[in-house]
XYZ file of C-alpha atoms in Angstrom:
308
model
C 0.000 0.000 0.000
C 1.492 3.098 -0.977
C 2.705 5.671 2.401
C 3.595 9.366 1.641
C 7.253 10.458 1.613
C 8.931 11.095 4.603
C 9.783 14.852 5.057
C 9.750 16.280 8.370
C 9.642 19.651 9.505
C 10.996 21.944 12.508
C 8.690 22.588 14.950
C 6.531 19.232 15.522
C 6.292 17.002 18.025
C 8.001 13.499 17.743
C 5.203 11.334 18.554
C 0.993 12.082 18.603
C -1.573 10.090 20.709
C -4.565 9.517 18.106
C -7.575 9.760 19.827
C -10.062 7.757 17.903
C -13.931 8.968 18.520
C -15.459 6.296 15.380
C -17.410 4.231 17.429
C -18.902 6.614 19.716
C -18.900 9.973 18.143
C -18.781 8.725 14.879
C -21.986 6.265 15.011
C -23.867 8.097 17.501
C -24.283 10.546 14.360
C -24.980 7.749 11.781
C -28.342 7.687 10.678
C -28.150 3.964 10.831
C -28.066 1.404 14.325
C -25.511 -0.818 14.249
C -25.596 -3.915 15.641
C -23.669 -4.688 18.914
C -21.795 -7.587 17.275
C -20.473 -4.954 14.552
C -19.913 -2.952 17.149
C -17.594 -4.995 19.186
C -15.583 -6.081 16.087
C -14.982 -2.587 14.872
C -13.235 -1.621 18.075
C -11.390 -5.140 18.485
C -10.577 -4.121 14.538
C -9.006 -0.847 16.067
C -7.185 -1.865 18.362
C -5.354 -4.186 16.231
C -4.288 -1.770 13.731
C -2.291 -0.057 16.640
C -4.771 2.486 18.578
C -4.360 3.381 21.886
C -7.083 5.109 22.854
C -10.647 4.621 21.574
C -13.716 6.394 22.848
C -16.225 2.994 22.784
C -19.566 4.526 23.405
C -21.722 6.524 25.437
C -24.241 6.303 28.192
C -26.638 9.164 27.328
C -30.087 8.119 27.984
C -31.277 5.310 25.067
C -34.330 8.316 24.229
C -31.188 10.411 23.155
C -29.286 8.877 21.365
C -30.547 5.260 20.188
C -27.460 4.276 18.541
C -25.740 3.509 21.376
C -28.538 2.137 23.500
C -26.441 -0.856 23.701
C -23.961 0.757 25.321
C -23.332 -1.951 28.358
C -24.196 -5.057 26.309
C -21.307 -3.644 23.945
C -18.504 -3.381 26.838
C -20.021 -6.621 28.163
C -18.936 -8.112 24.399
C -15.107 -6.644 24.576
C -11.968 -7.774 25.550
C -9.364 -5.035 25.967
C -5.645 -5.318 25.169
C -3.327 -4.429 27.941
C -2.252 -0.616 27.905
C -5.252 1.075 25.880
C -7.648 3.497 27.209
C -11.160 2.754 26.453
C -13.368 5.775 27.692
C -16.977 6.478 27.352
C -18.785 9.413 27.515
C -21.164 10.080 30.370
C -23.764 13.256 30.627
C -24.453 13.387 34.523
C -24.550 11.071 37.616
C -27.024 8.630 36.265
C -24.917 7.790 33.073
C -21.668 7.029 35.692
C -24.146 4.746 37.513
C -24.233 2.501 34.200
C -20.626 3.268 33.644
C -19.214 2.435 37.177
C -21.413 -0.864 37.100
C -20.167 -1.877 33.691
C -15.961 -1.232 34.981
C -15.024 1.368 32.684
C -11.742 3.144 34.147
C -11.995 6.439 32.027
C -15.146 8.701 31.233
C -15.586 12.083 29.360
C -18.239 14.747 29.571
C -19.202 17.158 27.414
C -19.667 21.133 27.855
C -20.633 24.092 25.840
C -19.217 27.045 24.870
C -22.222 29.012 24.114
C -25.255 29.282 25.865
C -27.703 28.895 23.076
C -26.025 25.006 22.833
C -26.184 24.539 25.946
C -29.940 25.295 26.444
C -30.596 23.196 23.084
C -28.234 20.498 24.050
C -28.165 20.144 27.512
C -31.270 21.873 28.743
C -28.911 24.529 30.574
C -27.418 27.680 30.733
C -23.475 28.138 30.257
C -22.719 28.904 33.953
C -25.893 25.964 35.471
C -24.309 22.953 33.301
C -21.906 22.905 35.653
C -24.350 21.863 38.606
C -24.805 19.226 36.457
C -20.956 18.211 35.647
C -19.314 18.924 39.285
C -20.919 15.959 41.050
C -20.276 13.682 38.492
C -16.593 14.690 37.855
C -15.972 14.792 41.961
C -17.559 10.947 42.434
C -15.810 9.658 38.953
C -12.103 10.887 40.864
C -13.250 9.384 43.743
C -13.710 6.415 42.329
C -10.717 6.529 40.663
C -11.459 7.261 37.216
C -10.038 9.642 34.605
C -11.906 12.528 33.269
C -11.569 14.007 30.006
C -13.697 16.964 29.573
C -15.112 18.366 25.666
C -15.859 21.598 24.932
C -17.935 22.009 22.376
C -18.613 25.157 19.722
C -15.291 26.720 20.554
C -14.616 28.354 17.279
C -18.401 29.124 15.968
C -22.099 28.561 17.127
C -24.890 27.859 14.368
C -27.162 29.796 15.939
C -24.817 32.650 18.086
C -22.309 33.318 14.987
C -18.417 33.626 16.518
C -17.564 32.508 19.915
C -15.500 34.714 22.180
C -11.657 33.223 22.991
C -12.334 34.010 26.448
C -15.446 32.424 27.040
C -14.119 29.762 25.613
C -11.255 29.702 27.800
C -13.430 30.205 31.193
C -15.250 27.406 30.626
C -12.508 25.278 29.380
C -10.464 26.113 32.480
C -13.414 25.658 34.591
C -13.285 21.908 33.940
C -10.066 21.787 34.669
C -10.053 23.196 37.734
C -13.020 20.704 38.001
C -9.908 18.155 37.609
C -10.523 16.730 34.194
C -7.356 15.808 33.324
C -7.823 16.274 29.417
C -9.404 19.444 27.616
C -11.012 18.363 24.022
C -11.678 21.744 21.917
C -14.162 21.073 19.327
C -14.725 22.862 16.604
C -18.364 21.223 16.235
C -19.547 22.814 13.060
C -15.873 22.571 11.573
C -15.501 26.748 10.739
C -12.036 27.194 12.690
C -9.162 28.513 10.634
C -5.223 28.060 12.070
C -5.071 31.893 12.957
C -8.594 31.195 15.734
C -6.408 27.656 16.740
C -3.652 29.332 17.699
C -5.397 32.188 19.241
C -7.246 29.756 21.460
C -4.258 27.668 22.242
C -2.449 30.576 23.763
C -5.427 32.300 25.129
C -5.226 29.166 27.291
C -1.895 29.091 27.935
C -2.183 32.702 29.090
C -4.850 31.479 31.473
C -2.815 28.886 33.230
C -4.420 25.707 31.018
C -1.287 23.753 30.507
C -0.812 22.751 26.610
C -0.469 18.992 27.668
C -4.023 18.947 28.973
C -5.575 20.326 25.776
C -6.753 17.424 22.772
C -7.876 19.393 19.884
C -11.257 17.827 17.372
C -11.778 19.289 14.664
C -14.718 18.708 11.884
C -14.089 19.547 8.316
C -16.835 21.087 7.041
C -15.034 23.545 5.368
C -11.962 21.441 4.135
C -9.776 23.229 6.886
C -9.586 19.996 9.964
C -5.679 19.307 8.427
C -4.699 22.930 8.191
C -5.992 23.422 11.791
C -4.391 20.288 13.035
C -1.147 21.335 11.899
C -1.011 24.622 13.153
C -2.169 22.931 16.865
C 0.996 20.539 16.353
C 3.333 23.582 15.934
C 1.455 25.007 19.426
C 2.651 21.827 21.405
C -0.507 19.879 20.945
C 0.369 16.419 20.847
C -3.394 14.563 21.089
C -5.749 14.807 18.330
C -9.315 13.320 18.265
C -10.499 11.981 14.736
C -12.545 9.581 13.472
C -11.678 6.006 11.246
C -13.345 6.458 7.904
C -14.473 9.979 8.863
C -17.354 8.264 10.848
C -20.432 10.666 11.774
C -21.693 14.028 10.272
C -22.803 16.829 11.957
C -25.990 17.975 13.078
C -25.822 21.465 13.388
C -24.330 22.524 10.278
C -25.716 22.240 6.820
C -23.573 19.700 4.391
C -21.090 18.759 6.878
C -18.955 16.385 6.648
C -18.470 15.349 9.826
C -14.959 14.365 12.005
C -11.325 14.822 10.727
C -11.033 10.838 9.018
C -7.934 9.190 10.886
C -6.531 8.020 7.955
C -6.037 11.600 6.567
C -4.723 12.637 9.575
C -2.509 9.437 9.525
C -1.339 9.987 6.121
C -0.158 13.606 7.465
C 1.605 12.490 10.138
C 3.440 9.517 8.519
C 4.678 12.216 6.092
C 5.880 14.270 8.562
C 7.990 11.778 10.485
C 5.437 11.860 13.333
C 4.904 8.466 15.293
C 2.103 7.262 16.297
C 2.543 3.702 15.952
C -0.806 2.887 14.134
C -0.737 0.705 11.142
C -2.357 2.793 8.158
C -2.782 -0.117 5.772
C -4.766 -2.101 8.617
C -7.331 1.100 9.445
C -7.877 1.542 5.857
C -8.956 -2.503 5.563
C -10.749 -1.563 8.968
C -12.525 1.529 7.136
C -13.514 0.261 4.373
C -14.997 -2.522 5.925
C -16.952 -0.763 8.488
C -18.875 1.064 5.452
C -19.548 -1.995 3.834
C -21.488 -2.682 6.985
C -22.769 1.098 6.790
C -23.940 0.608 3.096
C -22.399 3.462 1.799
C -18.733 4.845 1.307
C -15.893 6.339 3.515
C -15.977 9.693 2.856
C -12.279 9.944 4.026
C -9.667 11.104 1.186
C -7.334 8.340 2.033
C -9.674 5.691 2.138
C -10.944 6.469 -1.211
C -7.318 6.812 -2.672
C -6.345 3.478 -0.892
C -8.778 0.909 -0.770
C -9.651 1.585 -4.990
């Protein structure tokens, strides 16, 4: 299988942690329900082609989001290799219940940016989702668990138009203080450019977020998810969510086309020199695959160049 040339360039960091968001992120957006079996092969697919870290599901209430209804049948079904994180997402106390009872080690919760999200989304305002968050961040520690927090619509709301860096910021730093130990920016309708990255990258650095704790996810709506990647690499961000096959759309922009597809991101890093130590040639079998069981193509570049 053909692998770009290596040519690497000042500035980057030697090695990136992928963190893949396809079954969770990426199906929860499908139109389609998967079945658990696919499911559970998928991520054991995953895994084998050398990622670390992959987001398995979610336990938003079943009315939500009935894509991942199966979420606890699902884990039940997996066996995990030593050494990889498998988190799931959780939206309040009642979602760790069914996380705690099915042994995950490592949940993330999801914020907004904007207030008009957060009332749509999570039936909140910006400053009251956090009565929501606290108490289920504070009992996942003290259980011992690992908390990655998202924050969503960091770079543009649908309905609110641009987002200001520093409300971005105070809520981001918020969860942190909160003691997530990861920061996911999302650019949720995918309208960033590399001058509002690293504008937001700094503004956090200014605010006393350390640039380890900050993941960035990007959508690529507007072609830019690679440009904007890049420009986070050359701002010390070494963990970068995506999606295999470029998994899930997005509901709150018109025509979008959904996550950053791991193999394009995996292409870009290979060329750069960058390890990550996942097997390209065994996610693109893995990709192209999982659409077969989708019915319909990967709408990942690579992918299509790759698989014929």
């Amino acid at each position: 299988m053909r692998e770009p040339q290596l040519v690497k360039a000042d500035g980057l960091p030697d090695r990136v942690t992928i963190y893949e968001v396809g079954p969770r992120d990426g199906l929860q957006n499908e139109s389609a329900i998967v079945d658990v079996a696919v499911k559970a092969e998928f991520i054991r697919r995953l895994f084998d082609a050398g990622l670390t870290t992959v987001e398995t599901t979610s336990f938003v209430h079943p009315k939500w989001v009935p894509q991942l209804a199966d979420a606890a049948e699902l884990l039940d079904q997996l066996e995990l290799p030593d050494g990889v994180r498998a988190p799931v997402l959780v939206p309040n106390e009642r979602g760790l219940d069914r996380a705690l009872a099915a042994g995950v080690k490592e949940i993330a919760i999801f914020a907004s940016a904007t207030e008009t999200f957060a009332a749509k989304n999570l039936n909140s305002t910006l400053d009251d989702q956090f009565a929501m968050f606290t108490p289920t961040i504070q009992r996942a520690l003290a259980e011992g668990l690992s908390v990655r927090g998202y924050v969503s619509m960091c770079y543009g709301d649908p309905w609110e138009g641009d987002v200001p860096i520093d409300q971005v910021v105070k809520v981001g730093a918020r969860l942190v203080d909160l003691g997530c130990h990861e920061l996911s920016l999302g650019d949720t309708i995918g309208v960033a450019t590399p001058g509002q990255v690293g504008a937001l990258i700094a503004a956090f650095g200014a605010a006393g977020v350390d640039v380890d704790k900050l993941a960035v996810h990007f959508h690529d709506t507007y072609g830019q998810a690679l440009a904007n990647t890049l420009t986070a690499l050359r701002d010390g961000v070494t963990t970068v969510d995506s999606s295999a096959g470029g998994l899930g759309g997005c509901p709150y922009a018109e025509s979008a086309t959904g996550n950053l597809a791991t193999e394009d991101l995996l292409w870009q890093l290979n060329g750069l020199g960058i390890e990550t130590g996942v097997d390209l040639e065994k996610l693109v079998t893995t990709s192209t695959w999982m659409a077969e069981q989708l019915g319909k193509p990967s709408p990942s570049r690579v992918v299509q160049a790759l698989a014929g």
